[in-house]
mmCIF file of C-alpha atoms and ligand atoms in Angstrom:
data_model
loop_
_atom_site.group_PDB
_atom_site.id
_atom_site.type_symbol
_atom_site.label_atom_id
_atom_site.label_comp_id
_atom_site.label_asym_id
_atom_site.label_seq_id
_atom_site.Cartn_x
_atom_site.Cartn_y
_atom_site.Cartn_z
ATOM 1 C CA UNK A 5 -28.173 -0.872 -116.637
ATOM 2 C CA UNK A 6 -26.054 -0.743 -113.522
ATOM 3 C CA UNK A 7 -24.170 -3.951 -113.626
ATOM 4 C CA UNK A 8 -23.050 -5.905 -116.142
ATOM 5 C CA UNK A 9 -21.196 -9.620 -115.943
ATOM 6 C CA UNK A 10 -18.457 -10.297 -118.485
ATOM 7 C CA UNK A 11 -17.400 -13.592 -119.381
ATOM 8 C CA UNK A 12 -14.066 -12.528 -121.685
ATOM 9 C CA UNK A 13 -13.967 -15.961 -123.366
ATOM 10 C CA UNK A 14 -11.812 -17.065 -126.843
ATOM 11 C CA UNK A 15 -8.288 -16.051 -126.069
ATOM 12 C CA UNK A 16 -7.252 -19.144 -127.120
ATOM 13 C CA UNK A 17 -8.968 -19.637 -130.500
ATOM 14 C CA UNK A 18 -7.945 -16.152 -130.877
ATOM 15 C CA UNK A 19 -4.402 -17.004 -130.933
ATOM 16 C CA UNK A 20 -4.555 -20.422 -132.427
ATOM 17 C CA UNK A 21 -6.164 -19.343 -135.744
ATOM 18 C CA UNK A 22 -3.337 -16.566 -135.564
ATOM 19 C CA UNK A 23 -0.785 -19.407 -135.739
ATOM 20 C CA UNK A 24 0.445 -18.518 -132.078
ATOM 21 C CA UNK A 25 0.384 -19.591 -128.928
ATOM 22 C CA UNK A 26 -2.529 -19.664 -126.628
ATOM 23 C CA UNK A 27 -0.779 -17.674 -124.047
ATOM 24 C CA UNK A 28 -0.160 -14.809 -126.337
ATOM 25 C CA UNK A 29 -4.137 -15.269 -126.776
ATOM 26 C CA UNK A 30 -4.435 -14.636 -123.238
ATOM 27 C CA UNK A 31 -1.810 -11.738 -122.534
ATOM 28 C CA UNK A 32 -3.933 -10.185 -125.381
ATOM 29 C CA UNK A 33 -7.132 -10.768 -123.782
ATOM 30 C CA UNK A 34 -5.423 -9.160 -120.850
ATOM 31 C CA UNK A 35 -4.524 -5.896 -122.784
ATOM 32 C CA UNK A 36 -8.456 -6.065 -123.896
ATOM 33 C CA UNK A 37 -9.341 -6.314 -120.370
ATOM 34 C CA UNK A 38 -6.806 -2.782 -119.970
ATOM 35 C CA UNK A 39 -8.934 -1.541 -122.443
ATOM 36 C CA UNK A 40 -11.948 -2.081 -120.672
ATOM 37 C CA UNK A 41 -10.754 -0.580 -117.446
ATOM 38 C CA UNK A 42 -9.690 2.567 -119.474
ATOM 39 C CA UNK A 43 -13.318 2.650 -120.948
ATOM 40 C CA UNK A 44 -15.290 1.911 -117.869
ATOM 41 C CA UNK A 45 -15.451 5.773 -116.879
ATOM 42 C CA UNK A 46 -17.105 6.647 -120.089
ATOM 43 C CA UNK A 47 -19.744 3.731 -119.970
ATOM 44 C CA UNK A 48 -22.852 4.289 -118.651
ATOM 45 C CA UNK A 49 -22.732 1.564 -115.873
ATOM 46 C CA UNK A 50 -21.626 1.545 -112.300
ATOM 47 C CA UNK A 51 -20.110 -2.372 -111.734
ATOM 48 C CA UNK A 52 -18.564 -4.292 -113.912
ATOM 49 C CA UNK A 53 -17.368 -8.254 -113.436
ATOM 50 C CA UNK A 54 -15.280 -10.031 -114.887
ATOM 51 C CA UNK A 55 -14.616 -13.581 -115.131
ATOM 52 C CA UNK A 56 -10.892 -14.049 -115.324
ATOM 53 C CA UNK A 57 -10.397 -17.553 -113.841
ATOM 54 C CA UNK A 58 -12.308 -20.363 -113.198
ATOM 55 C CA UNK A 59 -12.025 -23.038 -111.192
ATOM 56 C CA UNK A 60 -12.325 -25.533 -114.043
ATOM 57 C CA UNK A 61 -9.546 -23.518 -115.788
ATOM 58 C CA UNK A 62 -7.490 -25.674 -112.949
ATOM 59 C CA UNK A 63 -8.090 -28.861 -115.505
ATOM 60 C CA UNK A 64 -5.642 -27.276 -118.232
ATOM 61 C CA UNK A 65 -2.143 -27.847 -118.714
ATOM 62 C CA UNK A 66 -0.054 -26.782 -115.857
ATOM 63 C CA UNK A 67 1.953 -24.498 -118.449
ATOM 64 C CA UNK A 68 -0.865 -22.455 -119.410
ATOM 65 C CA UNK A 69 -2.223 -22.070 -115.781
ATOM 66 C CA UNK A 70 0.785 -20.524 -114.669
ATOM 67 C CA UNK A 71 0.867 -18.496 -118.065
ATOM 68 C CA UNK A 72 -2.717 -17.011 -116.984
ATOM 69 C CA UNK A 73 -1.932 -16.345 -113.717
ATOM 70 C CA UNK A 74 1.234 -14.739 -113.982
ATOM 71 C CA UNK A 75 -0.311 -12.593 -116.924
ATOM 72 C CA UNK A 76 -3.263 -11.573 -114.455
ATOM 73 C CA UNK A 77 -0.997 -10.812 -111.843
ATOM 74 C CA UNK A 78 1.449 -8.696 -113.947
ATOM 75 C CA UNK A 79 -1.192 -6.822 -115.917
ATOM 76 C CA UNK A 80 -3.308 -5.983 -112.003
ATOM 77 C CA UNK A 81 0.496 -4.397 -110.897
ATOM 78 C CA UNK A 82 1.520 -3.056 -113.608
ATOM 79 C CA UNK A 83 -1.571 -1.433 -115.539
ATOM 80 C CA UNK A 84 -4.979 -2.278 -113.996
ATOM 81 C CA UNK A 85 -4.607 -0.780 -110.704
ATOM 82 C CA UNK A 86 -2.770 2.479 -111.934
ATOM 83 C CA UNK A 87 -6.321 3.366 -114.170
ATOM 84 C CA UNK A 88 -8.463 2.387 -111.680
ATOM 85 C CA UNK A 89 -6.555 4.670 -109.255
ATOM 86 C CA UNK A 90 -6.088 7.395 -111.592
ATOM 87 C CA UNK A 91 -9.916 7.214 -112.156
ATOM 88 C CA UNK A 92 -11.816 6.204 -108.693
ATOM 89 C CA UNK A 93 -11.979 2.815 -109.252
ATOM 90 C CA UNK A 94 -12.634 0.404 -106.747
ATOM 91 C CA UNK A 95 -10.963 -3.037 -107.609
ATOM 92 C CA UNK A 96 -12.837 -5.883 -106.147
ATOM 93 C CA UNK A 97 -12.109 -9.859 -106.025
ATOM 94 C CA UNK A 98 -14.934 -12.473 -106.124
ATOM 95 C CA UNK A 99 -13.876 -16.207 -106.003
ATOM 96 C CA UNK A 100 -11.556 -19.109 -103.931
ATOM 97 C CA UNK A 101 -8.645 -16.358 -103.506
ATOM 98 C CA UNK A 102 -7.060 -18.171 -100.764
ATOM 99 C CA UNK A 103 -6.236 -21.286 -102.953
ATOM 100 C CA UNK A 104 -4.069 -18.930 -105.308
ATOM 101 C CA UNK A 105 -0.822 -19.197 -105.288
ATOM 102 C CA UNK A 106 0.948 -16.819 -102.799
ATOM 103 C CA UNK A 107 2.502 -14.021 -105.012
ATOM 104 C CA UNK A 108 -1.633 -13.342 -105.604
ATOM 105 C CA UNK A 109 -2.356 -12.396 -101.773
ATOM 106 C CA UNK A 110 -0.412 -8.761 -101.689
ATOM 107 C CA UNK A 111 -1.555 -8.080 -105.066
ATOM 108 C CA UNK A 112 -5.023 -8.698 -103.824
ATOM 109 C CA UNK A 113 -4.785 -6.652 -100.221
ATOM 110 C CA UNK A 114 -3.614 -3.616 -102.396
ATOM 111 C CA UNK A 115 -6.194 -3.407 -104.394
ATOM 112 C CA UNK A 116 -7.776 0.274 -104.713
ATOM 113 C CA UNK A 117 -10.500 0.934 -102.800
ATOM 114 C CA UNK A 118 -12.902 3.931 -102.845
ATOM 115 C CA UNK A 119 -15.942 5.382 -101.191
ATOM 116 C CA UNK A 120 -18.653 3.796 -101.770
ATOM 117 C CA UNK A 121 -20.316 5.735 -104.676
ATOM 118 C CA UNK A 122 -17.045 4.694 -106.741
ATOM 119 C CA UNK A 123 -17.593 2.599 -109.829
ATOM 120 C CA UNK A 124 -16.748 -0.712 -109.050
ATOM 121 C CA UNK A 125 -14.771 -3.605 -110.841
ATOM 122 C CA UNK A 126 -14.971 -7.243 -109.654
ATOM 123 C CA UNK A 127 -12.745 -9.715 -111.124
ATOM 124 C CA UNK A 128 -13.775 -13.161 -110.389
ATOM 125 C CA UNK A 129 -10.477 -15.553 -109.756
ATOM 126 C CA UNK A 130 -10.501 -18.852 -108.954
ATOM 127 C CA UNK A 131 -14.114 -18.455 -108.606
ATOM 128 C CA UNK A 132 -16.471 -21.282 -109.330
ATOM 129 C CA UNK A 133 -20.150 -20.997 -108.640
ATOM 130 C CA UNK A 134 -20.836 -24.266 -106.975
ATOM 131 C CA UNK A 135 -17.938 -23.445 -104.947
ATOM 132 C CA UNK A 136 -18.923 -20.041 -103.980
ATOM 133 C CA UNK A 137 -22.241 -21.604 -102.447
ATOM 134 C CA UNK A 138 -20.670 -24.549 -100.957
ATOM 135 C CA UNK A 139 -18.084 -22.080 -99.384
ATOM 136 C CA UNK A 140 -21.468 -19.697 -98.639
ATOM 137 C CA UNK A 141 -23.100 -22.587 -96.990
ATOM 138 C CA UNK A 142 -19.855 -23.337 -94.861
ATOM 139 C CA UNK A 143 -19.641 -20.034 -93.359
ATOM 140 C CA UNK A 144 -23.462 -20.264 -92.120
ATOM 141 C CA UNK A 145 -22.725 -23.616 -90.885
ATOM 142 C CA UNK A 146 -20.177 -21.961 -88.890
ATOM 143 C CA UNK A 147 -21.915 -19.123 -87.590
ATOM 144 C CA UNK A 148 -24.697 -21.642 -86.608
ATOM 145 C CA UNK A 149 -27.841 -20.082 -88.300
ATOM 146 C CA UNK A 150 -30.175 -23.094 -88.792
ATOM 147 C CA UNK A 151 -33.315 -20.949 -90.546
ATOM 148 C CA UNK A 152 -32.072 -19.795 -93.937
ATOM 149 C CA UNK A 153 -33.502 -17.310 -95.553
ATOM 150 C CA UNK A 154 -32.920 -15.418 -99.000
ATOM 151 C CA UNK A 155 -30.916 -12.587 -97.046
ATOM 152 C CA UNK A 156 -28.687 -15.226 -95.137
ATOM 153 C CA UNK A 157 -27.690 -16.920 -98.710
ATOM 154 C CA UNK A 158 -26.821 -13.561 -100.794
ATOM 155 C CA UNK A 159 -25.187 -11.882 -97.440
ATOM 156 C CA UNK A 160 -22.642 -15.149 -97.512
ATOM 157 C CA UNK A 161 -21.843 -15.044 -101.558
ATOM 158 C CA UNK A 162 -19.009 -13.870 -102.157
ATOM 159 C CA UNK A 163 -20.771 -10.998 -104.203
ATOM 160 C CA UNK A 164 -22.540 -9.837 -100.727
ATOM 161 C CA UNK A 165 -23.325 -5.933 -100.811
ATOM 162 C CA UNK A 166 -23.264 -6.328 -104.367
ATOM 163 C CA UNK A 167 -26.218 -6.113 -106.786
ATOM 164 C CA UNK A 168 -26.749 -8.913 -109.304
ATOM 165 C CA UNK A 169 -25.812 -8.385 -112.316
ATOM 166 C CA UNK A 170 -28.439 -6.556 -114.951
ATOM 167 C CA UNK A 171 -26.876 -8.592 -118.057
ATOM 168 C CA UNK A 172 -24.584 -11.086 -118.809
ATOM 169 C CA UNK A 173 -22.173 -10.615 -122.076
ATOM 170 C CA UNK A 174 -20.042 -13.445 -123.416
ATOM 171 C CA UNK A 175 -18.055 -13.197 -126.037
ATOM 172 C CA UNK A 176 -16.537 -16.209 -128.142
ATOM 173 C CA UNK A 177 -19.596 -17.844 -129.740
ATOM 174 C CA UNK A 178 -20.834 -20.021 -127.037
ATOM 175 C CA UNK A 179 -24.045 -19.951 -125.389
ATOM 176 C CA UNK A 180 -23.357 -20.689 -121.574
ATOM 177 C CA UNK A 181 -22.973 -19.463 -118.127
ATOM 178 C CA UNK A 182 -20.021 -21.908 -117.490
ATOM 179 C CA UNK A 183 -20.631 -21.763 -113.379
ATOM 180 C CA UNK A 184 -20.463 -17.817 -114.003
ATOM 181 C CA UNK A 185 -22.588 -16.106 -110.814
ATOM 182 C CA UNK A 186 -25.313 -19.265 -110.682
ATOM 183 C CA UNK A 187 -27.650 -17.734 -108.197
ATOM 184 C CA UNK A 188 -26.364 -14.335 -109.089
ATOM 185 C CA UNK A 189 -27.907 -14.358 -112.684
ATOM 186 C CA UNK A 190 -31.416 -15.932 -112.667
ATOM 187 C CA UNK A 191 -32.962 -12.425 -113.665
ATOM 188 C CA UNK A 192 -29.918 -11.170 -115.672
ATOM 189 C CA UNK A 193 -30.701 -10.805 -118.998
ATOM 190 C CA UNK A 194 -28.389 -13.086 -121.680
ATOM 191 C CA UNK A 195 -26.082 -11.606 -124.643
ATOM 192 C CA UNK A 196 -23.615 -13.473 -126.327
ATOM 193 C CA UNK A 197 -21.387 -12.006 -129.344
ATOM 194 C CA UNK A 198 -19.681 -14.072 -131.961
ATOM 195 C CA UNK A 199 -16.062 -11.944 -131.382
ATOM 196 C CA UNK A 200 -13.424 -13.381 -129.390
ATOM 197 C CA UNK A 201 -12.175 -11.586 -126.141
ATOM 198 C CA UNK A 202 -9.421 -10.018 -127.283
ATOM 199 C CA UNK A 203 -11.205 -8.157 -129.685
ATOM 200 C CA UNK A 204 -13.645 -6.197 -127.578
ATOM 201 C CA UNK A 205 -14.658 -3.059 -128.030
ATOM 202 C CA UNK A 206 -16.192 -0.399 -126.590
ATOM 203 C CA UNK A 207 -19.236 -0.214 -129.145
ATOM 204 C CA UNK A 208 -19.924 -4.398 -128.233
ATOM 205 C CA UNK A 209 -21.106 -3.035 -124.607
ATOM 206 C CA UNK A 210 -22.702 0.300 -125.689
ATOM 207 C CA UNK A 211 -24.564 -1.895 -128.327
ATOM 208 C CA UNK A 212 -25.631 -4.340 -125.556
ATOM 209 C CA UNK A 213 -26.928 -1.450 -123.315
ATOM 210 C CA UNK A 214 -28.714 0.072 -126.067
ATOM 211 C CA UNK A 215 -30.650 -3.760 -126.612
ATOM 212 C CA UNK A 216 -30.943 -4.055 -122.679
ATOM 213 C CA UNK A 217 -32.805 -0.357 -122.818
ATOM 214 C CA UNK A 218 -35.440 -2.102 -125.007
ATOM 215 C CA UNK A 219 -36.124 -5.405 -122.815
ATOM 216 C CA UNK A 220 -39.180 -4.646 -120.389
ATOM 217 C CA UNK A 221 -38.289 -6.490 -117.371
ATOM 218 C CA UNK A 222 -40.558 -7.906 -114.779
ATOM 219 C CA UNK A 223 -38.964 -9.867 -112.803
ATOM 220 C CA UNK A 224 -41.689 -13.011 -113.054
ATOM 221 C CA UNK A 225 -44.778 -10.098 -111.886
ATOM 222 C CA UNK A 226 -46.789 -8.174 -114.665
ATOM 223 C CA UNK A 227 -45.415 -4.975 -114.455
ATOM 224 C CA UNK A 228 -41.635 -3.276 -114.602
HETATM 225 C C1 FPP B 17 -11.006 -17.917 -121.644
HETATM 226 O O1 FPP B 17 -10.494 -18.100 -122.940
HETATM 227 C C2 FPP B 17 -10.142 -17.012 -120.930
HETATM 228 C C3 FPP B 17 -9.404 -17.322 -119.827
HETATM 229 C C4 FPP B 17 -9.402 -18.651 -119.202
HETATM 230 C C5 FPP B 17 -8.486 -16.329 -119.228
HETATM 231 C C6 FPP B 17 -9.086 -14.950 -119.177
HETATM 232 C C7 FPP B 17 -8.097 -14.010 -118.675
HETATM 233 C C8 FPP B 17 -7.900 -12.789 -119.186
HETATM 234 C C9 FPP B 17 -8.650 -12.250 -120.307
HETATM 235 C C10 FPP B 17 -6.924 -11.883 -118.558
HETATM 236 C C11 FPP B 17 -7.638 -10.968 -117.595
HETATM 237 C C12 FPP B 17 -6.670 -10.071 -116.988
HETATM 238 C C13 FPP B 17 -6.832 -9.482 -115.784
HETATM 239 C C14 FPP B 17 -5.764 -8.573 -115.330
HETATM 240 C C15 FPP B 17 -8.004 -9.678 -114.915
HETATM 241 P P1 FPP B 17 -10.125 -19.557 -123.414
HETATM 242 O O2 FPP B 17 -8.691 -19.814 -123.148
HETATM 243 O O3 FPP B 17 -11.088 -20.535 -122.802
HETATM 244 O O4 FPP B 17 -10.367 -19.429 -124.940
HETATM 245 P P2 FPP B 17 -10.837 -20.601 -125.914
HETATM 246 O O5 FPP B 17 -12.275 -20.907 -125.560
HETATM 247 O O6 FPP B 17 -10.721 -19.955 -127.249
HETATM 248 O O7 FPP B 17 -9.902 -21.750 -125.708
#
């Protein structure tokens, strides 16, 4: 496996039935996400995204918005970008990151950035799916292609140069993409654990590699 898609969901639950309050759940799920960055160098994988805020996650209290964002932005100066420095990182963005508010744009532009055989992380923020291709379909518009083709859509995602992701892992119990990477997933291969976010570990993704090793894939042909 070469890419795998994260969806770090339950930081909320996570506090709740811990009698606190759902933004401790999600500076938590923040130090998990630390966690993961520290671990990434030892996993056998070469791109890693994460979904860190949707564009539905807009719909919540204005309180806990702020609470997420700040959190993000704090943990990506403070911690994230140090490991992925210290280790070769590249530190990617995926999502509406223009909407954000405006402490978000220097964080973003100083993001570390390697050659291009580094390991990659891609933290989707503000990213929606629908909104990724309506935003994808904009920018053709504007650069006046009228024959699409599959090239033309992928080169416009916001994921373009990337490869799709080889698996999908959710944690919190539910069974959905949630307008995760839409077009980005239709060969990715689903795993969902019943642990919330902030309890990952590295064993959930070595365990999830070791069941992706076993899948024979064919991509809608006969053979591999
Ligand atoms: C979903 O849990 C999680 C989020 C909306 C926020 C995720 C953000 C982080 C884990 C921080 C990431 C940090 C960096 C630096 C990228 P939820 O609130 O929907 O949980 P619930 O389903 O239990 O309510």
């Amino acid at each position: 496996m070469k890419h795998l898609a994260v969806i770090m969901d339950g930081n909320g639950r996570y506090a709740e039935q811990r009698g606190l309050e759902r933004k401790q759940g999600h500076f938590m799920g923040a130090e998990a996400f630390v966690t993961l960055v520290r671990d990434f160098p030892l996993l056998p994988l070469e791109i890693i995204t994460v979904y860190a805020f949707s564009t539905e996650n807009y719909k919540r209290p204005k309180d806990e918005v702020n609470s997420i964002l700040k959190i993000i932005a704090t943990f990506l100066e403070n911690k994230v970008y140090k490991i992925a420095r210290e280790n070769n990182v590249t530190v990617k963005f995926i999502g509406d990151i223009y909407s954000l508010p405006e402490y978000f744009h220097k964080i973003i532009v100083s993001a570390p950035v390697f050659d291009s055989d580094s390991k990659i992380i891609v933290i989707a923020l503000n990213y929606g799916g629908l909104d990724e291709v309506c935003r994808a379909v904009n920018k053709i518009q504007a650069k006046k292609i009228n024959f699409i083709t599959e090239e033309i859509i992928k080169d416009n995602l916001d994921t373009c140069g990337l490869p799709f992701p080889d698996a999908v892992l959710r944690y919190g119990g539910e069974k959905r993409l949630s307008n995760f990477l839409p077009l980005q997933t239709i060969y990715s291969e689903l795993f969902f654990i019943n642990k919330f976010w902030p309890e990952y570990d590295k064993s959930d993704i070595l365990f999830i590699i070791e069941q992706f090793g076993k899948i024979k894939r064919k991509f809608g042909g006969l053979n591999d």
